[in-house]
Coordinates of C-alpha atoms and ligand atoms in Angstrom, one line a residue:
Chain A
M1353 CA -86.8 -22.4 -190.8
D1354 CA -84.3 -21.6 -193.5
K1355 CA -85.1 -18.5 -195.6
A1356 CA -85.0 -19.1 -199.3
G1357 CA -81.5 -18.6 -200.7
E1358 CA -79.8 -18.1 -197.4
S1359 CA -76.9 -20.1 -196.1
P1360 CA -77.9 -22.7 -193.5
F1361 CA -75.7 -20.9 -191.0
M1362 CA -77.3 -17.4 -191.5
K1363 CA -79.8 -18.0 -188.8
Y1364 CA -77.1 -17.9 -186.2
L1365 CA -75.5 -14.7 -187.5
R1366 CA -76.0 -10.9 -187.0
K1367 CA -76.8 -10.2 -190.6
D1368 CA -76.4 -6.5 -190.3
R1369 CA -72.7 -6.9 -189.5
L1370 CA -72.0 -9.0 -192.7
P1371 CA -69.9 -9.4 -194.7
T1372 CA -67.2 -10.1 -192.1
I1373 CA -64.0 -8.1 -192.0
F1374 CA -62.1 -11.2 -192.8
C1375 CA -60.0 -11.3 -196.0
A1376 CA -61.2 -13.3 -198.9
G1377 CA -60.7 -17.0 -198.3
C1378 CA -59.7 -16.6 -194.6
G1379 CA -60.2 -19.8 -192.6
N1380 CA -62.1 -18.0 -189.8
G1381 CA -65.3 -18.3 -191.8
I1382 CA -64.9 -22.1 -192.3
A1383 CA -64.2 -22.5 -188.6
M1384 CA -67.4 -20.6 -187.9
N1385 CA -69.5 -22.8 -190.2
T1386 CA -68.1 -26.0 -188.7
F1387 CA -68.7 -24.7 -185.2
F1388 CA -72.4 -24.3 -186.0
K1389 CA -72.6 -27.7 -187.7
G1390 CA -70.9 -29.3 -184.7
M1391 CA -73.2 -27.5 -182.4
E1392 CA -76.2 -28.8 -184.3
M1393 CA -74.9 -32.3 -184.3
A1394 CA -74.4 -32.2 -180.5
E1395 CA -78.0 -30.8 -180.2
I1396 CA -76.8 -27.8 -178.2
D1397 CA -79.5 -25.2 -177.5
F1398 CA -78.3 -22.1 -179.2
E1399 CA -80.1 -20.0 -176.7
N1400 CA -78.0 -21.6 -173.9
L1401 CA -74.7 -20.8 -175.6
I1402 CA -72.2 -18.1 -174.5
L1403 CA -69.2 -17.3 -176.6
V1404 CA -66.0 -15.8 -175.4
S1405 CA -63.0 -14.5 -177.3
G1406 CA -59.7 -12.6 -176.8
I1407 CA -58.0 -10.4 -179.4
G1408 CA -57.1 -11.2 -183.0
C1409 CA -58.8 -11.8 -186.3
S1410 CA -60.1 -15.2 -185.1
S1411 CA -61.4 -13.5 -181.9
R1412 CA -63.8 -11.4 -183.9
I1413 CA -66.0 -14.4 -184.6
P1414 CA -68.3 -14.2 -181.5
G1415 CA -69.2 -10.6 -182.5
Y1416 CA -70.9 -12.0 -185.6
V1417 CA -72.9 -14.6 -183.8
E1418 CA -76.4 -13.8 -182.4
C1419 CA -75.9 -15.1 -178.9
D1420 CA -74.5 -13.7 -175.7
S1421 CA -70.8 -13.1 -176.0
L1422 CA -67.8 -11.5 -174.4
H1423 CA -64.9 -10.0 -176.4
T1424 CA -62.2 -9.8 -173.8
T1425 CA -58.5 -8.8 -173.5
H1426 CA -55.7 -10.4 -175.4
G1427 CA -54.9 -13.9 -174.1
R1428 CA -57.6 -14.0 -171.4
P1429 CA -60.7 -15.5 -173.0
I1430 CA -60.3 -18.8 -171.2
S1431 CA -60.1 -17.0 -167.8
F1432 CA -63.3 -15.0 -168.5
A1433 CA -64.9 -18.2 -169.7
T1434 CA -63.9 -20.0 -166.5
G1435 CA -65.7 -17.2 -164.5
I1436 CA -68.8 -17.5 -166.6
K1437 CA -68.9 -21.3 -166.3
L1438 CA -68.4 -21.2 -162.5
A1439 CA -71.1 -18.6 -162.0
N1440 CA -73.5 -20.3 -164.5
P1441 CA -72.6 -23.9 -164.8
Q1442 CA -75.9 -24.6 -166.7
H1443 CA -74.7 -22.7 -169.8
D1444 CA -72.7 -24.1 -172.7
V1445 CA -69.6 -21.9 -172.8
A1446 CA -67.2 -21.9 -175.8
V1447 CA -64.1 -19.9 -176.6
F1448 CA -62.7 -18.7 -179.9
S1449 CA -59.0 -18.0 -179.8
G1450 CA -56.0 -17.7 -182.1
D1451 CA -52.7 -19.3 -181.8
G1452 CA -51.2 -16.1 -180.5
D1453 CA -54.1 -15.5 -178.2
A1454 CA -54.2 -19.0 -176.8
A1455 CA -50.6 -20.1 -176.8
A1456 CA -48.4 -16.9 -176.6
I1457 CA -49.9 -14.3 -174.3
G1458 CA -52.6 -16.7 -173.1
G1459 CA -50.5 -19.9 -172.8
N1460 CA -50.7 -20.1 -169.0
H1461 CA -54.5 -19.7 -168.9
L1462 CA -54.8 -22.5 -171.5
I1463 CA -52.7 -25.1 -169.6
H1464 CA -54.3 -24.4 -166.3
A1465 CA -57.9 -24.6 -167.6
A1466 CA -56.9 -28.0 -169.1
R1467 CA -55.4 -29.0 -165.8
R1468 CA -58.6 -28.1 -164.0
N1469 CA -60.7 -29.9 -166.6
I1470 CA -63.4 -27.2 -166.5
N1471 CA -66.3 -27.9 -168.9
I1472 CA -65.7 -25.4 -171.7
T1473 CA -65.0 -25.9 -175.4
V1474 CA -62.1 -24.0 -176.8
I1475 CA -61.8 -23.6 -180.6
C1476 CA -58.3 -22.5 -181.3
I1477 CA -57.9 -21.3 -184.9
N1478 CA -54.2 -21.9 -185.5
N1479 CA -53.0 -20.0 -188.6
S1480 CA -49.4 -20.2 -187.6
I1481 CA -49.1 -16.4 -187.5
Y1482 CA -50.4 -13.2 -185.9
G1483 CA -52.9 -12.1 -188.5
M1484 CA -54.4 -9.0 -187.0
T1485 CA -51.1 -7.2 -186.2
G1486 CA -49.5 -7.9 -189.6
G1487 CA -47.8 -11.3 -189.8
Q1488 CA -45.5 -11.8 -186.8
I1489 CA -44.2 -15.2 -185.9
S1490 CA -46.3 -17.1 -183.3
P1491 CA -45.5 -20.0 -181.0
T1492 CA -46.9 -22.4 -183.6
S1493 CA -45.1 -21.0 -186.7
P1494 CA -43.3 -24.0 -188.3
R1495 CA -39.5 -24.0 -188.2
G1496 CA -38.2 -22.1 -191.3
S1497 CA -41.5 -20.3 -192.0
Y1498 CA -41.3 -16.6 -192.8
G1499 CA -43.0 -13.7 -191.0
T1500 CA -42.4 -10.0 -190.5
T1501 CA -40.4 -10.9 -187.4
A1502 CA -38.5 -13.8 -189.1
P1503 CA -37.2 -12.5 -192.4
Y1504 CA -34.7 -15.4 -192.5
G1505 CA -37.2 -18.1 -191.3
A1506 CA -38.3 -19.1 -187.8
L1507 CA -35.5 -20.7 -185.9
E1508 CA -37.5 -22.1 -183.0
R1509 CA -39.3 -25.3 -182.5
P1510 CA -43.1 -24.7 -182.7
F1511 CA -45.5 -25.8 -180.0
S1512 CA -47.8 -28.7 -180.9
L1513 CA -50.9 -27.3 -179.2
S1514 CA -52.9 -30.5 -179.2
D1515 CA -50.0 -32.4 -177.5
L1516 CA -49.5 -29.5 -175.0
V1517 CA -53.2 -29.5 -174.0
T1518 CA -53.2 -33.3 -173.8
A1519 CA -50.2 -33.3 -171.5
A1520 CA -51.8 -30.6 -169.4
G1521 CA -54.9 -32.7 -168.8
G1522 CA -57.5 -31.7 -171.4
T1523 CA -60.1 -34.5 -171.6
Y1524 CA -61.1 -34.1 -175.3
V1525 CA -58.4 -32.9 -177.7
A1526 CA -58.5 -33.1 -181.5
R1527 CA -56.8 -31.4 -184.4
W1528 CA -58.2 -31.0 -188.0
T1529 CA -57.7 -28.4 -190.7
T1530 CA -60.1 -26.2 -192.6
A1531 CA -59.6 -28.6 -195.5
H1532 CA -61.4 -31.3 -193.4
P1533 CA -64.7 -29.5 -192.6
L1534 CA -66.6 -32.7 -192.0
Q1535 CA -64.1 -34.2 -189.6
L1536 CA -63.8 -30.8 -187.9
S1537 CA -67.5 -30.5 -187.4
N1538 CA -67.6 -34.0 -185.9
A1539 CA -64.7 -33.1 -183.5
I1540 CA -66.6 -29.9 -182.4
K1541 CA -69.6 -32.0 -181.7
K1542 CA -67.6 -34.4 -179.5
G1543 CA -66.0 -31.4 -177.8
F1544 CA -69.4 -30.1 -176.9
L1545 CA -70.5 -33.5 -175.6
N1546 CA -67.4 -34.0 -173.5
K1547 CA -68.1 -33.0 -169.9
G1548 CA -64.7 -31.4 -169.3
F1549 CA -62.1 -29.3 -171.0
S1550 CA -62.3 -29.7 -174.7
F1551 CA -59.7 -28.3 -177.1
I1552 CA -60.3 -28.3 -180.9
E1553 CA -57.3 -27.1 -182.8
V1554 CA -58.2 -25.9 -186.3
I1555 CA -55.2 -25.6 -188.6
S1556 CA -56.3 -22.7 -190.7
Q1557 CA -55.3 -20.4 -193.5
C1558 CA -54.3 -16.7 -193.3
P1559 CA -53.6 -16.1 -197.0
T1560 CA -52.9 -12.5 -196.4
Y1561 CA -49.9 -12.9 -194.2
Y1562 CA -48.9 -16.5 -193.8
G1563 CA -49.7 -17.4 -197.4
R1564 CA -48.1 -14.3 -198.9
K1565 CA -44.9 -14.7 -196.9
N1566 CA -44.6 -18.4 -197.5
R1567 CA -45.2 -18.7 -201.2
M1568 CA -48.8 -19.7 -201.1
K1569 CA -50.6 -16.7 -202.4
S1570 CA -54.2 -18.0 -202.7
P1571 CA -56.4 -19.6 -200.1
I1572 CA -56.8 -22.5 -202.6
E1573 CA -53.1 -23.2 -202.5
M1574 CA -53.1 -23.1 -198.8
L1575 CA -56.0 -25.6 -198.5
K1576 CA -54.2 -27.9 -200.9
W1577 CA -51.1 -27.7 -198.8
M1578 CA -53.0 -28.5 -195.6
K1579 CA -54.7 -31.4 -197.3
E1580 CA -51.5 -32.8 -198.7
S1581 CA -49.4 -32.4 -195.6
S1582 CA -52.0 -34.0 -193.2
I1583 CA -51.4 -37.4 -191.8
L1584 CA -53.7 -39.3 -189.5
K1585 CA -52.6 -39.5 -185.8
R1586 CA -52.7 -43.3 -185.6
K1587 CA -50.4 -43.5 -188.6
A1588 CA -48.1 -40.8 -187.4
D1589 CA -47.7 -42.5 -184.0
K1590 CA -45.8 -45.3 -185.8
M1591 CA -43.4 -42.9 -187.6
E1592 CA -40.1 -41.3 -186.6
E1593 CA -40.0 -37.7 -185.6
S1594 CA -37.7 -36.9 -188.6
E1595 CA -40.3 -38.3 -191.0
L1596 CA -42.9 -36.0 -189.6
E1597 CA -41.1 -32.7 -190.1
G1598 CA -43.5 -30.5 -192.1
K1599 CA -46.5 -32.8 -191.6
I1600 CA -49.7 -31.8 -190.0
I1601 CA -50.8 -34.6 -187.6
V1602 CA -54.6 -34.7 -187.5
G1603 CA -57.1 -36.7 -185.5
E1604 CA -58.1 -37.3 -181.9
F1605 CA -55.3 -36.7 -179.4
Q1606 CA -57.3 -37.4 -176.2
K1607 CA -60.6 -38.7 -175.2
K1608 CA -61.1 -39.7 -171.6
E1609 CA -63.5 -39.2 -168.7
E1610 CA -62.5 -37.5 -165.5
L1611 CA -64.3 -35.5 -162.8
E1612 CA -65.2 -32.0 -164.0
F1613 CA -64.3 -28.8 -162.1
T1614 CA -67.7 -27.1 -161.7
D1615 CA -69.2 -30.4 -160.5
K1616 CA -66.4 -30.8 -157.9
L1617 CA -67.0 -27.2 -156.7
C1618 CA -70.8 -27.6 -156.5
K1619 CA -70.4 -30.8 -154.5
L1620 CA -68.0 -29.1 -152.1
L1621 CA -70.3 -26.2 -151.6
E1622 CA -73.2 -28.5 -150.9
E1623 CA -71.2 -30.5 -148.4
Q1624 CA -69.8 -27.4 -146.6
C1625 CA -73.0 -25.5 -146.6
V1626 CA -74.8 -25.4 -143.3
T1627 CA -76.6 -22.1 -143.6
G1628 CA -78.0 -22.5 -147.1
K1629 CA -75.5 -20.0 -148.4
P1630 CA -72.1 -20.7 -150.0
A1631 CA -69.1 -20.8 -147.7
A1632 CA -67.4 -17.8 -149.3
V1633 CA -70.4 -15.6 -148.7
R1634 CA -70.7 -16.7 -145.0
S1635 CA -67.1 -15.9 -144.2
A1636 CA -67.0 -12.6 -146.0
Y1637 CA -70.2 -11.1 -144.7
Q1638 CA -71.1 -12.8 -141.4
G1639 CA -67.8 -12.5 -139.5
D1640 CA -67.3 -16.2 -138.9
Chain B
M1270 CA -81.4 -24.9 -206.5
I1271 CA -78.1 -23.3 -205.7
T1272 CA -77.9 -19.7 -204.7
V1273 CA -74.8 -17.6 -204.4
N1274 CA -75.3 -14.4 -202.5
E1275 CA -73.4 -11.7 -204.5
N1276 CA -73.4 -9.3 -201.6
L1277 CA -71.5 -11.7 -199.4
C1278 CA -69.2 -13.5 -201.8
K1279 CA -65.6 -12.3 -201.7
G1280 CA -64.5 -14.4 -204.7
C1281 CA -62.1 -16.7 -202.9
N1282 CA -63.1 -19.5 -205.3
L1283 CA -62.9 -22.3 -202.7
C1284 CA -66.3 -23.5 -203.9
T1285 CA -65.0 -23.6 -207.5
E1286 CA -62.0 -25.6 -206.5
F1287 CA -63.4 -28.0 -203.8
C1288 CA -66.8 -29.0 -205.1
P1289 CA -66.3 -32.7 -205.9
R1290 CA -68.5 -32.3 -209.0
Q1291 CA -67.0 -29.1 -210.5
V1292 CA -70.4 -27.4 -210.3
Y1293 CA -69.1 -23.9 -210.1
E1294 CA -67.1 -21.9 -212.6
Q1295 CA -65.4 -18.6 -212.4
T1296 CA -67.0 -16.2 -214.8
D1297 CA -66.7 -12.5 -215.8
K1298 CA -69.7 -11.8 -213.6
L1299 CA -68.8 -9.0 -211.2
N1300 CA -70.6 -7.8 -208.1
K1301 CA -70.8 -4.2 -206.8
K1302 CA -67.4 -4.5 -205.2
G1303 CA -65.7 -5.8 -208.4
V1304 CA -65.5 -9.4 -207.1
H1305 CA -65.8 -12.3 -209.6
V1306 CA -68.7 -14.2 -208.3
P1307 CA -68.7 -18.0 -209.2
V1308 CA -71.7 -19.3 -211.0
P1309 CA -73.1 -22.9 -210.6
V1310 CA -73.0 -23.6 -214.3
N1311 CA -73.1 -27.4 -213.9
E1312 CA -75.9 -27.4 -211.4
E1313 CA -77.4 -30.7 -212.8
K1314 CA -74.2 -32.5 -211.6
C1315 CA -74.8 -31.4 -208.0
K1316 CA -75.2 -34.3 -205.5
K1317 CA -76.3 -32.0 -202.7
C1318 CA -73.5 -33.0 -200.4
G1319 CA -73.4 -29.5 -198.8
L1320 CA -69.7 -29.2 -198.8
C1321 CA -69.6 -25.9 -200.7
A1322 CA -72.0 -24.3 -198.1
L1323 CA -69.8 -25.7 -195.3
M1324 CA -66.6 -24.4 -196.8
C1325 CA -67.7 -21.0 -198.1
P1326 CA -66.0 -18.7 -195.6
D1327 CA -68.6 -16.0 -196.2
Q1328 CA -71.8 -17.9 -195.8
A1329 CA -72.8 -16.9 -199.4
I1330 CA -74.0 -20.3 -200.6
K1331 CA -77.3 -22.1 -200.2
V1332 CA -78.0 -25.5 -201.7
D1333 CA -81.6 -26.5 -201.6
E1334 CA -82.2 -30.0 -200.5
K1335 CA -85.3 -30.6 -202.6
D1336 CA -85.0 -31.0 -206.4
E1337 CA -86.6 -28.4 -208.6
E1338 CA -90.0 -29.3 -210.0
Ligands
TPP1703 C1 -52.0 -7.0 -174.2 C2 -51.9 -7.0 -175.7 N1 -50.7 -7.3 -176.3 C3 -50.6 -7.2 -177.7 C4 -51.7 -6.9 -178.4 C5 -51.5 -6.8 -179.9 N2 -52.1 -8.0 -180.6 C6 -53.4 -7.9 -181.1 S1 -53.9 -9.3 -181.8 C7 -52.4 -10.0 -181.5 C8 -52.0 -11.4 -182.0 C9 -53.1 -12.0 -182.9 O1 -52.7 -13.3 -183.3 P1 -53.6 -14.6 -183.1 O2 -54.1 -14.7 -181.7 O3 -52.9 -15.7 -183.6 O4 -54.9 -14.3 -184.0 P2 -55.1 -14.0 -185.5 O5 -55.2 -12.6 -185.7 O6 -54.0 -14.7 -186.3 O7 -56.4 -14.7 -185.8 C10 -51.5 -9.2 -180.8 C11 -50.1 -9.5 -180.5 C12 -52.9 -6.6 -177.8 N3 -54.0 -6.3 -178.5 N4 -53.0 -6.6 -176.4
SF4_1704 S1 -55.2 -11.1 -191.8 FE1 -55.2 -13.4 -192.0 S2 -56.3 -14.2 -190.2 FE2 -56.7 -12.0 -190.4 S3 -58.7 -11.9 -191.6 FE3 -56.9 -11.7 -193.1 S4 -56.5 -13.8 -193.8 FE4 -57.7 -14.0 -191.9
SF4_1705 S1 -66.5 -20.0 -201.4 FE1 -68.1 -18.4 -201.0 S2 -67.0 -16.5 -200.9 FE2 -65.6 -18.0 -201.9 S3 -66.1 -17.7 -204.1 FE3 -67.4 -19.4 -203.4 S4 -69.3 -18.3 -202.9 FE4 -67.7 -16.7 -203.0
SF4_1706 S1 -73.6 -29.5 -202.7 FE1 -71.7 -30.7 -203.1 S2 -71.9 -31.3 -205.3 FE2 -73.4 -29.7 -205.0 S3 -72.4 -27.8 -205.6 FE3 -72.0 -28.0 -203.4 S4 -70.1 -29.1 -203.2 FE4 -70.8 -29.3 -205.3

């Protein structure tokens, strides 16, 4: 039951830790709200949820949520989440990660979890920069954007994370921005309902570093930029690459059904098990 | 009824900007931390879509579904 005057999301939060450490207008808070909304829409039991994160501003989110959570090392949340899911396949496991956490230091873990199609839901908050450490360029920083490590503008081609995860084998992949909170909530719902690896890329605002360095001082300006630059995937698919420079392609990138990793492993254990104990336990402790 | 929690609001004004009915306005009202807290001055125009509560990054907004008596 909602308490009078309280946000509908307050019931999921550790109130004694609020307000969050996030800067005013940071997109992390919107990602958090849409996560709860998507979770409700998918009718996920909050008591059954485990949240995992790495290091970064975005990775602070699980610490505010009143459920079991793990705050792990930089780039490794998906690996920890894989362990949790394999040991406790009955739990709903979700990961909060930044673009640096998921795609730079954690890039390998991301593609291999997608390849395995393990049933976890990754919410990647892509603010195109390293927020926590002071505005360094990340693998998703757009060409020409400024950061403390790119005073003349980023020279490299950025990763399109949703395309990357689709190619790697993720079975539900969608990208929206914090300026599309309803579509984003719906994508998170679908991510939860997908029995396999789900990747929701949230293009988000870091007004403090990305905004300040790229002539968008306020979170309002940043949200307007995201809204105006967004183009639906099915429309973008018919356009040339040159026409899409500077655009944010939003929508569903992948939605398909495939056998899931924990299911495959459980089945294998069942088939191989003659003693009632899993095979690994037999060989390690019984000398066979 | 619309409630804005002064202790949580950081004054980003996303609610003021993105409410489709322009319900909120920035005022001179300051909270303890010196933040300008928005006020739902045009509350009668609210259509209870819930967008402001979903977009408020600091979980400071509650929009009651029921109309006031
Ligand atoms: C092993 C290791 N290398 C580097 C760091 C420093 N570090 C902390 S957060 C971070 C990047 C954060 O960027 P991102 O994941 O995009 O999250 P954001 O803060 O933008 O939400 C880095 C490089 C670290 N904590 N551990
Ligand atoms: S530094 Fe950027 S990402 Fe980190 S809390 Fe501030 S606005 Fe958000
Ligand atoms: S969106 Fe929330 S934090 Fe931002 S000004 Fe409105 S009430 Fe305050
Ligand atoms: S519920 Fe909708 S109309 Fe009402 S104040 Fe919020 S955003 Fe505006």
